PDB file of N, CA and C in Angstrom:
ATOM      1  N   MET A   1       6.491  10.393   0.256  1.00  0.00           N
ATOM      2  CA  MET A   1       5.799  11.548   0.775  1.00  0.00           C
ATOM      3  C   MET A   1       5.922  11.548   2.284  1.00  0.00           C
ATOM      4  N   SER A   2       6.248  12.676   2.856  1.00  0.00           N
ATOM      5  CA  SER A   2       6.361  12.774   4.297  1.00  0.00           C
ATOM      6  C   SER A   2       5.511  13.949   4.764  1.00  0.00           C
ATOM      7  N   ALA A   3       4.403  13.653   5.371  1.00  0.00           N
ATOM      8  CA  ALA A   3       3.490  14.696   5.816  1.00  0.00           C
ATOM      9  C   ALA A   3       3.351  14.639   7.325  1.00  0.00           C
ATOM     10  N   PRO A   4       3.364  15.808   7.984  1.00  0.00           N
ATOM     11  CA  PRO A   4       3.130  15.787   9.428  1.00  0.00           C
ATOM     12  C   PRO A   4       1.706  15.313   9.703  1.00  0.00           C
ATOM     13  N   GLY A   5       1.537  14.587  10.770  1.00  0.00           N
ATOM     14  CA  GLY A   5       0.215  14.097  11.109  1.00  0.00           C
ATOM     15  C   GLY A   5      -0.279  13.003  10.183  1.00  0.00           C
ATOM     16  N   ALA A   6       0.634  12.292   9.583  1.00  0.00           N
ATOM     17  CA  ALA A   6       0.254  11.223   8.659  1.00  0.00           C
ATOM     18  C   ALA A   6       0.573   9.861   9.267  1.00  0.00           C
ATOM     19  N   VAL A   7      -0.172   8.882   8.814  1.00  0.00           N
ATOM     20  CA  VAL A   7       0.111   7.491   9.157  1.00  0.00           C
ATOM     21  C   VAL A   7       0.786   6.886   7.941  1.00  0.00           C
ATOM     22  N   ARG A   8       1.974   6.331   8.139  1.00  0.00           N
ATOM     23  CA  ARG A   8       2.722   5.739   7.034  1.00  0.00           C
ATOM     24  C   ARG A   8       2.941   4.252   7.296  1.00  0.00           C
ATOM     25  N   VAL A   9       2.706   3.459   6.269  1.00  0.00           N
ATOM     26  CA  VAL A   9       2.889   2.015   6.367  1.00  0.00           C
ATOM     27  C   VAL A   9       3.827   1.588   5.248  1.00  0.00           C
ATOM     28  N   LEU A  10       4.829   0.793   5.589  1.00  0.00           N
ATOM     29  CA  LEU A  10       5.740   0.228   4.599  1.00  0.00           C
ATOM     30  C   LEU A  10       5.682  -1.284   4.725  1.00  0.00           C
ATOM     31  N   ILE A  11       5.382  -1.935   3.612  1.00  0.00           N
ATOM     32  CA  ILE A  11       5.351  -3.397   3.575  1.00  0.00           C
ATOM     33  C   ILE A  11       6.415  -3.837   2.586  1.00  0.00           C
ATOM     34  N   ALA A  12       7.288  -4.732   3.006  1.00  0.00           N
ATOM     35  CA  ALA A  12       8.372  -5.206   2.141  1.00  0.00           C
ATOM     36  C   ALA A  12       8.418  -6.724   2.193  1.00  0.00           C
ATOM     37  N   ASP A  13       8.694  -7.333   1.039  1.00  0.00           N
ATOM     38  CA  ASP A  13       8.919  -8.778   1.030  1.00  0.00           C
ATOM     39  C   ASP A  13      10.242  -9.060   0.336  1.00  0.00           C
ATOM     40  N   ASP A  14      10.640 -10.312   0.379  1.00  0.00           N
ATOM     41  CA  ASP A  14      11.946 -10.689  -0.161  1.00  0.00           C
ATOM     42  C   ASP A  14      11.897 -11.098  -1.630  1.00  0.00           C
ATOM     43  N   GLY A  15      10.722 -11.079  -2.221  1.00  0.00           N
ATOM     44  CA  GLY A  15      10.612 -11.415  -3.639  1.00  0.00           C
ATOM     45  C   GLY A  15      10.541 -12.889  -3.931  1.00  0.00           C
ATOM     46  N   SER A  16      10.305 -13.710  -2.901  1.00  0.00           N
ATOM     47  CA  SER A  16      10.287 -15.158  -3.125  1.00  0.00           C
ATOM     48  C   SER A  16       8.980 -15.642  -3.754  1.00  0.00           C
ATOM     49  N   GLY A  17       8.001 -14.758  -3.913  1.00  0.00           N
ATOM     50  CA  GLY A  17       6.744 -15.142  -4.554  1.00  0.00           C
ATOM     51  C   GLY A  17       5.650 -15.409  -3.550  1.00  0.00           C
ATOM     52  N   PRO A  18       4.434 -15.639  -4.040  1.00  0.00           N
ATOM     53  CA  PRO A  18       3.296 -15.857  -3.143  1.00  0.00           C
ATOM     54  C   PRO A  18       3.387 -17.199  -2.432  1.00  0.00           C
ATOM     55  N   PRO A  19       2.752 -17.298  -1.260  1.00  0.00           N
ATOM     56  CA  PRO A  19       2.764 -18.562  -0.520  1.00  0.00           C
ATOM     57  C   PRO A  19       1.880 -19.601  -1.206  1.00  0.00           C
ATOM     58  N   PRO A  20       2.071 -20.864  -0.887  1.00  0.00           N
ATOM     59  CA  PRO A  20       1.207 -21.903  -1.451  1.00  0.00           C
ATOM     60  C   PRO A  20      -0.262 -21.616  -1.128  1.00  0.00           C
ATOM     61  N   GLY A  21      -1.136 -21.851  -2.077  1.00  0.00           N
ATOM     62  CA  GLY A  21      -2.554 -21.625  -1.871  1.00  0.00           C
ATOM     63  C   GLY A  21      -3.003 -20.195  -2.126  1.00  0.00           C
ATOM     64  N   HIS A  22      -2.073 -19.317  -2.490  1.00  0.00           N
ATOM     65  CA  HIS A  22      -2.421 -17.914  -2.753  1.00  0.00           C
ATOM     66  C   HIS A  22      -3.403 -17.812  -3.909  1.00  0.00           C
ATOM     67  N   ARG A  23      -4.453 -17.027  -3.713  1.00  0.00           N
ATOM     68  CA  ARG A  23      -5.413 -16.775  -4.796  1.00  0.00           C
ATOM     69  C   ARG A  23      -5.368 -15.288  -5.110  1.00  0.00           C
ATOM     70  N   PRO A  24      -4.988 -14.927  -6.322  1.00  0.00           N
ATOM     71  CA  PRO A  24      -4.902 -13.509  -6.660  1.00  0.00           C
ATOM     72  C   PRO A  24      -6.266 -12.841  -6.604  1.00  0.00           C
ATOM     73  N   GLY A  25      -6.250 -11.586  -6.253  1.00  0.00           N
ATOM     74  CA  GLY A  25      -7.485 -10.815  -6.175  1.00  0.00           C
ATOM     75  C   GLY A  25      -7.234  -9.400  -6.658  1.00  0.00           C
ATOM     76  N   ARG A  26      -7.677  -8.429  -5.886  1.00  0.00           N
ATOM     77  CA  ARG A  26      -7.514  -7.029  -6.252  1.00  0.00           C
ATOM     78  C   ARG A  26      -6.541  -6.352  -5.305  1.00  0.00           C
ATOM     79  N   GLY A  27      -5.610  -7.077  -4.752  1.00  0.00           N
ATOM     80  CA  GLY A  27      -4.708  -6.597  -3.713  1.00  0.00           C
ATOM     81  C   GLY A  27      -4.163  -5.193  -3.886  1.00  0.00           C
ATOM     82  N   LEU A  28      -3.225  -5.004  -4.804  1.00  0.00           N
ATOM     83  CA  LEU A  28      -2.583  -3.705  -4.966  1.00  0.00           C
ATOM     84  C   LEU A  28      -3.545  -2.653  -5.478  1.00  0.00           C
ATOM     85  N   THR A  29      -4.420  -3.030  -6.391  1.00  0.00           N
ATOM     86  CA  THR A  29      -5.427  -2.094  -6.896  1.00  0.00           C
ATOM     87  C   THR A  29      -6.362  -1.682  -5.765  1.00  0.00           C
ATOM     88  N   GLY A  30      -6.787  -2.629  -4.968  1.00  0.00           N
ATOM     89  CA  GLY A  30      -7.676  -2.331  -3.840  1.00  0.00           C
ATOM     90  C   GLY A  30      -7.020  -1.425  -2.811  1.00  0.00           C
ATOM     91  N   ILE A  31      -5.742  -1.670  -2.521  1.00  0.00           N
ATOM     92  CA  ILE A  31      -5.013  -0.819  -1.584  1.00  0.00           C
ATOM     93  C   ILE A  31      -4.970   0.620  -2.111  1.00  0.00           C
ATOM     94  N   ALA A  32      -4.632   0.779  -3.385  1.00  0.00           N
ATOM     95  CA  ALA A  32      -4.545   2.119  -3.978  1.00  0.00           C
ATOM     96  C   ALA A  32      -5.903   2.818  -3.964  1.00  0.00           C
ATOM     97  N   GLU A  33      -6.963   2.102  -4.304  1.00  0.00           N
ATOM     98  CA  GLU A  33      -8.306   2.694  -4.312  1.00  0.00           C
ATOM     99  C   GLU A  33      -8.719   3.148  -2.920  1.00  0.00           C
ATOM    100  N   ARG A  34      -8.436   2.346  -1.927  1.00  0.00           N
ATOM    101  CA  ARG A  34      -8.807   2.709  -0.558  1.00  0.00           C
ATOM    102  C   ARG A  34      -7.986   3.891  -0.062  1.00  0.00           C
ATOM    103  N   ALA A  35      -6.706   3.921  -0.385  1.00  0.00           N
ATOM    104  CA  ALA A  35      -5.864   5.049   0.029  1.00  0.00           C
ATOM    105  C   ALA A  35      -6.385   6.354  -0.552  1.00  0.00           C
ATOM    106  N   VAL A  36      -6.741   6.359  -1.832  1.00  0.00           N
ATOM    107  CA  VAL A  36      -7.262   7.565  -2.472  1.00  0.00           C
ATOM    108  C   VAL A  36      -8.561   8.009  -1.808  1.00  0.00           C
ATOM    109  N   ARG A  37      -9.429   7.068  -1.482  1.00  0.00           N
ATOM    110  CA  ARG A  37     -10.709   7.423  -0.829  1.00  0.00           C
ATOM    111  C   ARG A  37     -10.494   8.077   0.527  1.00  0.00           C
ATOM    112  N   LEU A  38      -9.345   7.796   1.138  1.00  0.00           N
ATOM    113  CA  LEU A  38      -9.022   8.389   2.437  1.00  0.00           C
ATOM    114  C   LEU A  38      -8.037   9.551   2.298  1.00  0.00           C
ATOM    115  N   TYR A  39      -7.943  10.101   1.079  1.00  0.00           N
ATOM    116  CA  TYR A  39      -7.079  11.254   0.775  1.00  0.00           C
ATOM    117  C   TYR A  39      -5.598  10.945   0.969  1.00  0.00           C
ATOM    118  N   GLY A  40      -5.223   9.710   0.758  1.00  0.00           N
ATOM    119  CA  GLY A  40      -3.838   9.306   0.907  1.00  0.00           C
ATOM    120  C   GLY A  40      -3.239   8.863  -0.413  1.00  0.00           C
ATOM    121  N   THR A  41      -2.101   8.224  -0.314  1.00  0.00           N
ATOM    122  CA  THR A  41      -1.407   7.710  -1.488  1.00  0.00           C
ATOM    123  C   THR A  41      -0.943   6.284  -1.231  1.00  0.00           C
ATOM    124  N   ALA A  42      -0.751   5.557  -2.316  1.00  0.00           N
ATOM    125  CA  ALA A  42      -0.173   4.215  -2.248  1.00  0.00           C
ATOM    126  C   ALA A  42       0.783   4.079  -3.418  1.00  0.00           C
ATOM    127  N   GLU A  43       1.977   3.612  -3.134  1.00  0.00           N
ATOM    128  CA  GLU A  43       2.987   3.374  -4.169  1.00  0.00           C
ATOM    129  C   GLU A  43       3.470   1.946  -4.023  1.00  0.00           C
ATOM    130  N   CYS A  44       3.739   1.290  -5.130  1.00  0.00           N
ATOM    131  CA  CYS A  44       4.266  -0.063  -5.058  1.00  0.00           C
ATOM    132  C   CYS A  44       5.247  -0.286  -6.199  1.00  0.00           C
ATOM    133  N   GLY A  45       6.192  -1.174  -5.944  1.00  0.00           N
ATOM    134  CA  GLY A  45       7.172  -1.492  -6.966  1.00  0.00           C
ATOM    135  C   GLY A  45       8.338  -2.255  -6.376  1.00  0.00           C
ATOM    136  N   PRO A  46       9.339  -2.515  -7.212  1.00  0.00           N
ATOM    137  CA  PRO A  46      10.498  -3.279  -6.751  1.00  0.00           C
ATOM    138  C   PRO A  46      11.259  -2.539  -5.656  1.00  0.00           C
ATOM    139  N   GLY A  47      11.783  -3.306  -4.712  1.00  0.00           N
ATOM    140  CA  GLY A  47      12.614  -2.732  -3.654  1.00  0.00           C
ATOM    141  C   GLY A  47      14.028  -2.505  -4.148  1.00  0.00           C
ATOM    142  N   PRO A  48      14.792  -1.681  -3.464  1.00  0.00           N
ATOM    143  CA  PRO A  48      16.145  -1.359  -3.899  1.00  0.00           C
ATOM    144  C   PRO A  48      17.092  -2.559  -3.890  1.00  0.00           C
ATOM    145  N   ASP A  49      16.802  -3.532  -3.032  1.00  0.00           N
ATOM    146  CA  ASP A  49      17.650  -4.721  -2.927  1.00  0.00           C
ATOM    147  C   ASP A  49      16.916  -5.975  -3.389  1.00  0.00           C
ATOM    148  N   GLY A  50      15.954  -5.802  -4.295  1.00  0.00           N
ATOM    149  CA  GLY A  50      15.127  -6.923  -4.728  1.00  0.00           C
ATOM    150  C   GLY A  50      13.844  -6.937  -3.921  1.00  0.00           C
ATOM    151  N   GLY A  51      13.033  -7.921  -4.142  1.00  0.00           N
ATOM    152  CA  GLY A  51      11.771  -7.992  -3.431  1.00  0.00           C
ATOM    153  C   GLY A  51      10.796  -6.952  -3.945  1.00  0.00           C
ATOM    154  N   PHE A  52       9.817  -6.628  -3.122  1.00  0.00           N
ATOM    155  CA  PHE A  52       8.740  -5.742  -3.528  1.00  0.00           C
ATOM    156  C   PHE A  52       8.342  -4.875  -2.349  1.00  0.00           C
ATOM    157  N   LEU A  53       8.020  -3.606  -2.602  1.00  0.00           N
ATOM    158  CA  LEU A  53       7.628  -2.669  -1.557  1.00  0.00           C
ATOM    159  C   LEU A  53       6.242  -2.096  -1.835  1.00  0.00           C
ATOM    160  N   VAL A  54       5.494  -1.892  -0.776  1.00  0.00           N
ATOM    161  CA  VAL A  54       4.230  -1.163  -0.843  1.00  0.00           C
ATOM    162  C   VAL A  54       4.316  -0.082   0.228  1.00  0.00           C
ATOM    163  N   ARG A  55       4.124   1.176  -0.178  1.00  0.00           N
ATOM    164  CA  ARG A  55       4.135   2.315   0.750  1.00  0.00           C
ATOM    165  C   ARG A  55       2.764   2.976   0.711  1.00  0.00           C
ATOM    166  N   VAL A  56       2.156   3.137   1.873  1.00  0.00           N
ATOM    167  CA  VAL A  56       0.859   3.793   1.975  1.00  0.00           C
ATOM    168  C   VAL A  56       0.998   4.931   2.974  1.00  0.00           C
ATOM    169  N   THR A  57       0.509   6.104   2.597  1.00  0.00           N
ATOM    170  CA  THR A  57       0.477   7.261   3.482  1.00  0.00           C
ATOM    171  C   THR A  57      -0.955   7.774   3.555  1.00  0.00           C
ATOM    172  N   LEU A  58      -1.459   7.910   4.775  1.00  0.00           N
ATOM    173  CA  LEU A  58      -2.817   8.400   5.000  1.00  0.00           C
ATOM    174  C   LEU A  58      -2.755   9.565   5.977  1.00  0.00           C
ATOM    175  N   PRO A  59      -3.575  10.595   5.757  1.00  0.00           N
ATOM    176  CA  PRO A  59      -3.600  11.693   6.718  1.00  0.00           C
ATOM    177  C   PRO A  59      -4.171  11.199   8.049  1.00  0.00           C
ATOM    178  N   ALA A  60      -3.549  11.597   9.144  1.00  0.00           N
ATOM    179  CA  ALA A  60      -4.061  11.216  10.459  1.00  0.00           C
ATOM    180  C   ALA A  60      -5.416  11.869  10.671  1.00  0.00           C
ATOM    181  N   GLY A  61      -6.338  11.131  11.228  1.00  0.00           N
ATOM    182  CA  GLY A  61      -7.646  11.656  11.522  1.00  0.00           C
ATOM    183  C   GLY A  61      -8.585  11.697  10.334  1.00  0.00           C
ATOM    184  N   SER A  62      -8.249  11.025   9.241  1.00  0.00           N
ATOM    185  CA  SER A  62      -9.133  10.984   8.084  1.00  0.00           C
ATOM    186  C   SER A  62     -10.448  10.334   8.472  1.00  0.00           C
ATOM    187  N   THR A  63     -11.565  10.990   8.154  1.00  0.00           N
ATOM    188  CA  THR A  63     -12.859  10.461   8.570  1.00  0.00           C
ATOM    189  C   THR A  63     -13.786  10.162   7.426  1.00  0.00           C
ATOM    190  N   ARG A  64     -13.324  10.263   6.206  1.00  0.00           N
ATOM    191  CA  ARG A  64     -14.209  10.021   5.070  1.00  0.00           C
ATOM    192  C   ARG A  64     -14.545   8.563   4.942  1.00  0.00           C
TER     193      ARG A  64
END
């Protein structure tokens, strides 16, 4: 999604897995829930060259 006046964040990793000591939580679900509350979107899935991508788009100036 490409919206004027939006803040876009792209997070990519190489797919090597979580770091030592990682404790799973509500990471991706929490990101998606927060994006929706701010009238934005969050998408996640495999990257085109492997690894994993998270894309978040939020409207600029969101005050909710």
